[in-house]
Coordinates of C-alpha atoms and ligand atoms in Angstrom, one line a residue:
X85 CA 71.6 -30.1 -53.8
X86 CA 70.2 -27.8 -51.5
X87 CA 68.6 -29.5 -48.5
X88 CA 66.5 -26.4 -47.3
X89 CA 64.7 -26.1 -50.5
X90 CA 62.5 -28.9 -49.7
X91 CA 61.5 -27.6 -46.2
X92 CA 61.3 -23.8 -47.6
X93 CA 58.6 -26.0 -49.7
X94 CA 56.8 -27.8 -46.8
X95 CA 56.4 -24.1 -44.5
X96 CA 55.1 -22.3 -47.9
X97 CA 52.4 -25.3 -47.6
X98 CA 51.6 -24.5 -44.1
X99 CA 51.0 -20.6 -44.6
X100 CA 48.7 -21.6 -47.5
X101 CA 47.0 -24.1 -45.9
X102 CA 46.7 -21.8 -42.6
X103 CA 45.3 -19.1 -44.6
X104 CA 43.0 -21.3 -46.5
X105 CA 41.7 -22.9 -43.3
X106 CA 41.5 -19.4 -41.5
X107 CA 39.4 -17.8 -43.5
X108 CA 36.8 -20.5 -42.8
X109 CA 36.8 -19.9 -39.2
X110 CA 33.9 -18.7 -37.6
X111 CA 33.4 -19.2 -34.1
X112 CA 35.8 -18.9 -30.7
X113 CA 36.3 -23.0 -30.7
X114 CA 37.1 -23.5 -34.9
X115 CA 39.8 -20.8 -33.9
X116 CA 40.9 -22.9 -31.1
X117 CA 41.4 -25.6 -32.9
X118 CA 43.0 -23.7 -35.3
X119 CA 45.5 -22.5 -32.9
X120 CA 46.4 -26.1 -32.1
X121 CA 47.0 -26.8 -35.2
X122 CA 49.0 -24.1 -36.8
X123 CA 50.5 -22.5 -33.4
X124 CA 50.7 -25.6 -30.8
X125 CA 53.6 -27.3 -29.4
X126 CA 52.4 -30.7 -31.9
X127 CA 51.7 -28.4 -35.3
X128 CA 52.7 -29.2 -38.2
X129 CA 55.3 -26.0 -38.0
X130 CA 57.2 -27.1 -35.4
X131 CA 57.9 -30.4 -36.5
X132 CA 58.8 -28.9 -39.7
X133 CA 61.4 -26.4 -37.8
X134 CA 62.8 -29.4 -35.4
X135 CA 64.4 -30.6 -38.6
X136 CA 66.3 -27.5 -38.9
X137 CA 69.1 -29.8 -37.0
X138 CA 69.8 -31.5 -39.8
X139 CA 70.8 -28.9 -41.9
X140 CA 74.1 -27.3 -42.7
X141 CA 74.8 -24.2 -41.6
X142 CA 74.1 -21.9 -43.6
X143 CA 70.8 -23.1 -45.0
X144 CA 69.8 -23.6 -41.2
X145 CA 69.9 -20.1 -41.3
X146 CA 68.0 -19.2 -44.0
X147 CA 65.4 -21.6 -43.6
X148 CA 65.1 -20.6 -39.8
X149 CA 64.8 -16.7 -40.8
X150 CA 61.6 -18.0 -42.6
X151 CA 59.9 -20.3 -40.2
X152 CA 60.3 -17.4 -37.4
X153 CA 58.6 -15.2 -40.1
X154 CA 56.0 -17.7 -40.5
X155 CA 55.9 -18.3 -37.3
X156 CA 54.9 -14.5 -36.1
X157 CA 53.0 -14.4 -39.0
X158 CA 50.9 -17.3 -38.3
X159 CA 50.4 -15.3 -34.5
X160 CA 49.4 -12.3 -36.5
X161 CA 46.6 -14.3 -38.7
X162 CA 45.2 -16.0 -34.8
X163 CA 45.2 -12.3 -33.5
X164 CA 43.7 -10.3 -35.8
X165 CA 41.0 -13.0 -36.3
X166 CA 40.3 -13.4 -32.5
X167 CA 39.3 -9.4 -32.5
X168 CA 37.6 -9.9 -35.7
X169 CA 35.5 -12.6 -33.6
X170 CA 35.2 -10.4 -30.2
X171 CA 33.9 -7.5 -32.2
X172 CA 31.5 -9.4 -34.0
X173 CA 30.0 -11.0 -31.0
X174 CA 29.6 -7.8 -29.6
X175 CA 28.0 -6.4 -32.2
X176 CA 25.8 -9.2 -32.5
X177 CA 24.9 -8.6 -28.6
X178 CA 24.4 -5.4 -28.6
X179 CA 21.8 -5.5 -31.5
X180 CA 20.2 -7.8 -29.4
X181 CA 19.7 -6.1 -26.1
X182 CA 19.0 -2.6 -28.4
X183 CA 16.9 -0.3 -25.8
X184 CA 14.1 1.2 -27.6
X185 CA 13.9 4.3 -25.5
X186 CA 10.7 5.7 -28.1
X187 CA 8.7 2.7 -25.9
X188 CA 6.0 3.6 -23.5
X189 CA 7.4 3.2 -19.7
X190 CA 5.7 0.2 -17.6
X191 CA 2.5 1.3 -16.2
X192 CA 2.9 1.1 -11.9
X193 CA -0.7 0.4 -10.6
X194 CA -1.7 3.3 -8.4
X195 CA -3.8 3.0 -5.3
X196 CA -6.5 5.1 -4.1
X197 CA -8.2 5.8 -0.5
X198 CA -9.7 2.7 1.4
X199 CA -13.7 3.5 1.2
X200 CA -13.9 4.2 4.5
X201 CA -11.2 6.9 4.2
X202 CA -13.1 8.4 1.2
X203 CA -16.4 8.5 3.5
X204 CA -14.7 10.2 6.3
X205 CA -13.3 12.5 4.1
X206 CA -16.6 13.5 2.5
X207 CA -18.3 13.4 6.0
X208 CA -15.8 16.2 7.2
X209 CA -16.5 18.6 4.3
X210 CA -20.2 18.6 4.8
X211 CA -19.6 19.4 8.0
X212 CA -16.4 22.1 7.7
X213 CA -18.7 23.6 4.9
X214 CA -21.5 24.2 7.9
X215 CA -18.9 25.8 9.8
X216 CA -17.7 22.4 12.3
X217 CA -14.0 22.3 12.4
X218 CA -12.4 18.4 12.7
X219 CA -10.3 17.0 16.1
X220 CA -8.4 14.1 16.9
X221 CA -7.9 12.3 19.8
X222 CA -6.4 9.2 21.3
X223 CA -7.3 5.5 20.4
X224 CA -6.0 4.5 23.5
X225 CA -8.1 6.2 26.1
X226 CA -8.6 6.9 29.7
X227 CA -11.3 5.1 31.3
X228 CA -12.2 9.3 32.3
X229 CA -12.8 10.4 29.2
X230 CA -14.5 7.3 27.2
X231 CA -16.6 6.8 30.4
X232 CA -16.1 8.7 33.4
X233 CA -17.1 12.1 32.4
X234 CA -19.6 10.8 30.0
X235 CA -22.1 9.8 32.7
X236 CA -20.8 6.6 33.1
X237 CA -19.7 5.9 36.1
X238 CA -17.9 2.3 37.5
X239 CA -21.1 -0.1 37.6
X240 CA -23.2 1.3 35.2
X241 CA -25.0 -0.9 32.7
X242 CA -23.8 1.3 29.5
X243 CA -20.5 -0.2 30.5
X244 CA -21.5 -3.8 29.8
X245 CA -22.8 -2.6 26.5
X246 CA -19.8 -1.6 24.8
X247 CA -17.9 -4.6 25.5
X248 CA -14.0 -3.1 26.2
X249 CA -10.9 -4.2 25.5
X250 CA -9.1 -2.8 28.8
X251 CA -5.0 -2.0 28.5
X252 CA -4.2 -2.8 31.9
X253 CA -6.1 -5.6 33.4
X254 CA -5.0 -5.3 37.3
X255 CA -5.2 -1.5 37.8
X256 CA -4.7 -0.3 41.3
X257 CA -8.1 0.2 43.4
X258 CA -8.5 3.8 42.7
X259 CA -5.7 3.6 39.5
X260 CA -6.4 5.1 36.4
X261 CA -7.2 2.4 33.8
X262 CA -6.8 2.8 30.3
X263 CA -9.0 1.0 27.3
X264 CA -9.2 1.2 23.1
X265 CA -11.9 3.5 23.1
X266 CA -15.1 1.9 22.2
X267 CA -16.6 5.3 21.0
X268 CA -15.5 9.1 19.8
X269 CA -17.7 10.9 22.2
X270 CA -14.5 10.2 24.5
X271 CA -12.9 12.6 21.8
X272 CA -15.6 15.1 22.7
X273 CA -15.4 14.6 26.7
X274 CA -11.9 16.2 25.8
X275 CA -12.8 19.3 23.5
X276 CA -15.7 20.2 26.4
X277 CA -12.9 20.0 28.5
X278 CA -10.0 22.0 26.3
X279 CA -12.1 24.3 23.7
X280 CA -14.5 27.2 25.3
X281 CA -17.3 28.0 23.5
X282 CA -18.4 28.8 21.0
X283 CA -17.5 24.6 19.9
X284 CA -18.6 23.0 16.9
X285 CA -16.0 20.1 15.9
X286 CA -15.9 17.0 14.3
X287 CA -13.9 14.2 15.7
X288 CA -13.5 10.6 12.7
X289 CA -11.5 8.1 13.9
X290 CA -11.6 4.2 14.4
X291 CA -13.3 2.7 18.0
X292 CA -12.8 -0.9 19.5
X293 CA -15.2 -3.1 20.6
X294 CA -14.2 -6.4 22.0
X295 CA -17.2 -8.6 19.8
X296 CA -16.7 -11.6 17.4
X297 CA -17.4 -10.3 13.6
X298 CA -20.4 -10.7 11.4
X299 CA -22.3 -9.5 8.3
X300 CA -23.1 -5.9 10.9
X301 CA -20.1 -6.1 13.4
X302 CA -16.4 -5.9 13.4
X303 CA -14.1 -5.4 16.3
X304 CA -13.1 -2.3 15.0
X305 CA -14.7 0.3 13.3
X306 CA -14.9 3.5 12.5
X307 CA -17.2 6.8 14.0
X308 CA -17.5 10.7 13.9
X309 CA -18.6 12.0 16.8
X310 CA -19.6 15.8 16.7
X311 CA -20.3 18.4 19.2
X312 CA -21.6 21.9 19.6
X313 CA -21.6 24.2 22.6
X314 CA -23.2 28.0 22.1
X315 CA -25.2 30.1 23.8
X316 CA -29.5 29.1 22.9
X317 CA -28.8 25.6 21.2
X318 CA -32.0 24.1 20.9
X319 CA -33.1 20.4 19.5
X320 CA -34.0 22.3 16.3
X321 CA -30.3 22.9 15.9
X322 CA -29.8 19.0 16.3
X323 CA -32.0 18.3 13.7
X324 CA -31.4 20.8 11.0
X325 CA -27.8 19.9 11.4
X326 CA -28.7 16.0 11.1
X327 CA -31.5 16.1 8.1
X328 CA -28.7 18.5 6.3
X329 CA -25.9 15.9 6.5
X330 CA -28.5 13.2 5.8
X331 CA -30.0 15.2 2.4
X332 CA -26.5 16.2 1.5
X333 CA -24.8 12.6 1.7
X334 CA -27.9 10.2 0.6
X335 CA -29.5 12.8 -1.6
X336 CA -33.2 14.4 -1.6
X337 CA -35.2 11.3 -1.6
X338 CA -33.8 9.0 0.8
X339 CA -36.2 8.9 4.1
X340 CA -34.9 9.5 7.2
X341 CA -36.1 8.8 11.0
X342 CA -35.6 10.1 14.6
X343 CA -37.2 8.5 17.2
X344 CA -36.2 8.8 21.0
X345 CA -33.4 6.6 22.5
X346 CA -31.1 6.3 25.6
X347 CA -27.6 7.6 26.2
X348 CA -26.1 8.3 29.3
X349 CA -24.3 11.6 27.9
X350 CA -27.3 13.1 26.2
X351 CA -31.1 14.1 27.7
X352 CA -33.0 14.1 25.8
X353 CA -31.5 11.0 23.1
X354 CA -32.4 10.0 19.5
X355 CA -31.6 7.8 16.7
X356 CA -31.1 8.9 13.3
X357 CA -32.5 6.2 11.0
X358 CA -32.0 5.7 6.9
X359 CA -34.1 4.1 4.8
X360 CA -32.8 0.6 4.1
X361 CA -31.1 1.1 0.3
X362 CA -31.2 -3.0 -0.1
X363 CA -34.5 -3.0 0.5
X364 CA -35.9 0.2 0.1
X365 CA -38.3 -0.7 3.1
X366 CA -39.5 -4.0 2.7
X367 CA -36.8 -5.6 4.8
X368 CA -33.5 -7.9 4.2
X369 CA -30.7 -9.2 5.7
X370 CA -29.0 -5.7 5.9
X371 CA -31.6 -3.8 7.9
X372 CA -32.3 -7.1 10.3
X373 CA -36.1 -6.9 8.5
X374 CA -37.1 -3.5 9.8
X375 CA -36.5 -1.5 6.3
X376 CA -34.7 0.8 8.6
X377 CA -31.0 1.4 9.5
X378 CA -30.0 3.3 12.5
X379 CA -27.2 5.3 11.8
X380 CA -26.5 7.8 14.6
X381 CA -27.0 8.5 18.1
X382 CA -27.7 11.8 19.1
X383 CA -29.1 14.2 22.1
X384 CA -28.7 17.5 23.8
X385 CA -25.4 17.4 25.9
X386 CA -26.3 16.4 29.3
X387 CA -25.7 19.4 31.9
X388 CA -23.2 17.1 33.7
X389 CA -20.9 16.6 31.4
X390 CA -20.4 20.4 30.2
X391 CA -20.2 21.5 34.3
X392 CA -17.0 18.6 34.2
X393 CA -15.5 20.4 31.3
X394 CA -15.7 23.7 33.5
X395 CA -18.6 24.8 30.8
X396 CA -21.6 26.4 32.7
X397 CA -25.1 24.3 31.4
X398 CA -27.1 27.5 33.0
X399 CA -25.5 29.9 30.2
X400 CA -24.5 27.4 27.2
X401 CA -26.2 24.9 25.6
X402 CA -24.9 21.7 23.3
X403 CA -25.8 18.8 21.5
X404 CA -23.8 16.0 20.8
X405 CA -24.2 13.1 18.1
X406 CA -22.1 10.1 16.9
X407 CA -22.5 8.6 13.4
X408 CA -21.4 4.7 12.9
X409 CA -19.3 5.4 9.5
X410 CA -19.6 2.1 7.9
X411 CA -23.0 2.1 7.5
X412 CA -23.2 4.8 5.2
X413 CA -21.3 3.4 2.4
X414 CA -22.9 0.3 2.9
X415 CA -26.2 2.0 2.9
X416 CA -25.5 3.8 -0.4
X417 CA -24.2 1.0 -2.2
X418 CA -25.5 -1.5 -1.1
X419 CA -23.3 -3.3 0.6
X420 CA -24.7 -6.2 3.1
X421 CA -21.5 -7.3 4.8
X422 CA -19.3 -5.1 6.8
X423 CA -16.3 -7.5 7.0
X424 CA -15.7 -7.1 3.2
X425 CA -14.1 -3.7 4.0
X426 CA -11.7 -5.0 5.9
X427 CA -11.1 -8.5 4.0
X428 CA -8.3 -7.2 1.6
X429 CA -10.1 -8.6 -1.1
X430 CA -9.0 -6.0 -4.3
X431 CA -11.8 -7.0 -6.2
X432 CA -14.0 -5.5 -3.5
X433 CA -11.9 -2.1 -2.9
X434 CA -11.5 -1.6 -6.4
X435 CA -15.0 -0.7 -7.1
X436 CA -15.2 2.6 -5.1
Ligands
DAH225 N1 -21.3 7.1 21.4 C1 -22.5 6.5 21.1 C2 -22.3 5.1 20.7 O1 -21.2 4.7 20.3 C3 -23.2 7.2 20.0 C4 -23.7 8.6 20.4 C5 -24.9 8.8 20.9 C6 -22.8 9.7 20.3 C7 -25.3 10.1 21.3 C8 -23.2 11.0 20.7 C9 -24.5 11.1 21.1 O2 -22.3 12.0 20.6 O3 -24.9 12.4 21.5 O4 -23.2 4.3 20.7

């Protein structure tokens, strides 16, 4: 009889079997384990084929022809079912992570100017639109020019007042000495000293006083001092300018005050006063109980200080004032603590 028959039987078997089994493969590991069984070094298919040995010749033959044949085709099955696999996967993947490109983009938050930047700015166009022009100068200053050729000299009590923080400690006797300026009118010391008239600038920036914070004070805050040097300047001037600023940035109904005051720069001095907007008068925390806020100092250049410049006070006349920026937002909002504009706190700055 012929042996091989019965083996040609048994790999028939396997193929069916393989094909039956393949077909319910689904995943990457049933594969595997496919693939140990049907392709392995312990399948069924090569126990089968290790009996070859026993045959005769000739059947050997035949019956080897057809397990090679099985053999390659049972690779062929495992192949074209692993892409079948990889493909699907991918499919499945990339009909997961699908870009909708018809979406809306993410919304980045965007900023706006700190409300002390936003005052300044609108400070500067009420005064560029009455024909003021707007300098800069140094935060870190010569004692000269923040003190020196304001009046000030070495021992006078207007020094003690505006509590510096001094640069270099130890100057020489004689030395130069520098300091954070602890006002802008040391940015109009310069222009006396670099512009010829006719001058009328503007000069915003921030000033440094060395003083422990509270609801009315920070170490650091802002001013804009401005200056104006023509021929027949007169207090008039001063005052037009200053009610014109005041009507134009509080509006037509918000009272304003000048009343006489001290600086060593100016003679004669005032104050420019606002009504308190808390209060409207009667007197709060804001305004220290006075219903008043002072929000400016002001004069007529003193005589010295344009003959330092090299301006002659016998042929031009000037008048300087300095206006504490903070104040004004806080005065038109509201606003009875200065250290909330420098606190960080977004649910503050958001507001304006
Ligand atoms: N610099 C003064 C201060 O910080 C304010 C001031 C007063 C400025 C009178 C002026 C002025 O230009 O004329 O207290």
């Amino acid at each position: 009889m012929f042996v091989g028959t019965e083996m040609l039987k048994q790999l028939e078997e396997i193929k069916q079997k393989a094909q039956q089994e393949m077909d319910a493969v689904k995943d990457a590991s049933a594969l595997e384990s496919w693939r140990v069984r049907y392709l392995g070094k312990k399948s069924e298919l090569t126990r089968v084929l290790r009996g070859l040995a026993s045959l005769p010749i000739e059947e050997r033959k035949a019956v080897g022809a057809f397990g090679n044949e099985l053999k390659s085709h049972l690779e062929e099955v495992y192949q074209l079912k692993e892409m079948a696999l990889k493909e699907a996967q991918l499919k499945a993947s990339a009909a997961r992570e699908v870009i909708d490109i018809t979406l809306p983009g993410r919304r980045l938050p965007v900023g706006h100017l700190h409300p002390i930047t936003q005052t300044i700015n609108e400070i500067c166009e009420i005064f560029t639109s009455m024909g003021f022009g707007v300098v800069d100068g140094p935060e870190v200053e010569w004692d000269y020019y923040n003190f020196e050729a304001l009046n000030i000299p070495e021992g006078h009590p207007a020094r003690d007042n505006m509590s510096s923080s001094w640069i270099d400690h130890k100057a020489e006797p004689g030395g130069r000495r520098m300091l954070l300026r602890t006002h802008n009118t040391a940015v109009s010391a310069r222009m006396v000293e670099t512009l010829r008239p006719p001058i009328r600038v503007v000069s915003p920036g921030k000033v440094y006083r060395y003083e422990a914070s509270d609801a009315t004070h920070t170490p650091m805050f802002h001013q804009i001092d401005g200056l104006a040097v023509d021929k027949g300047i007169t207090m008039a001037d001063l005052k037009g300018t200053l009610y014109e600023f005041a009507r134009r940035f509080f509006g037509e109904d918000r009272r304003v005050r000048f009343r006489c005051d001290y600086f060593p720069f100016v003679e004669p001095g005032v104050e420019m006063a606002v009504e308190c907007a808390v209060c409207h008068g009667g007197g709060c925390r804001l305004c220290g109980n006075s219903g008043w806020i002072e929000i400016l100092g002001a004069g007529m250049t003193h005589p010295h200080v344009l003959q330092r410049g090299g301006i002659d006070p016998e042929v031009y006349q000037s008048y300087a004032f300095g206006i504490g920026i903070e104040r004004l937002p806080m005065l038109r909002y509201g606003i009875d603590d200065i250290r909330l504009f420098y606190g960080c706190d977004l649910r503050f700055l958001r507001q304006f």
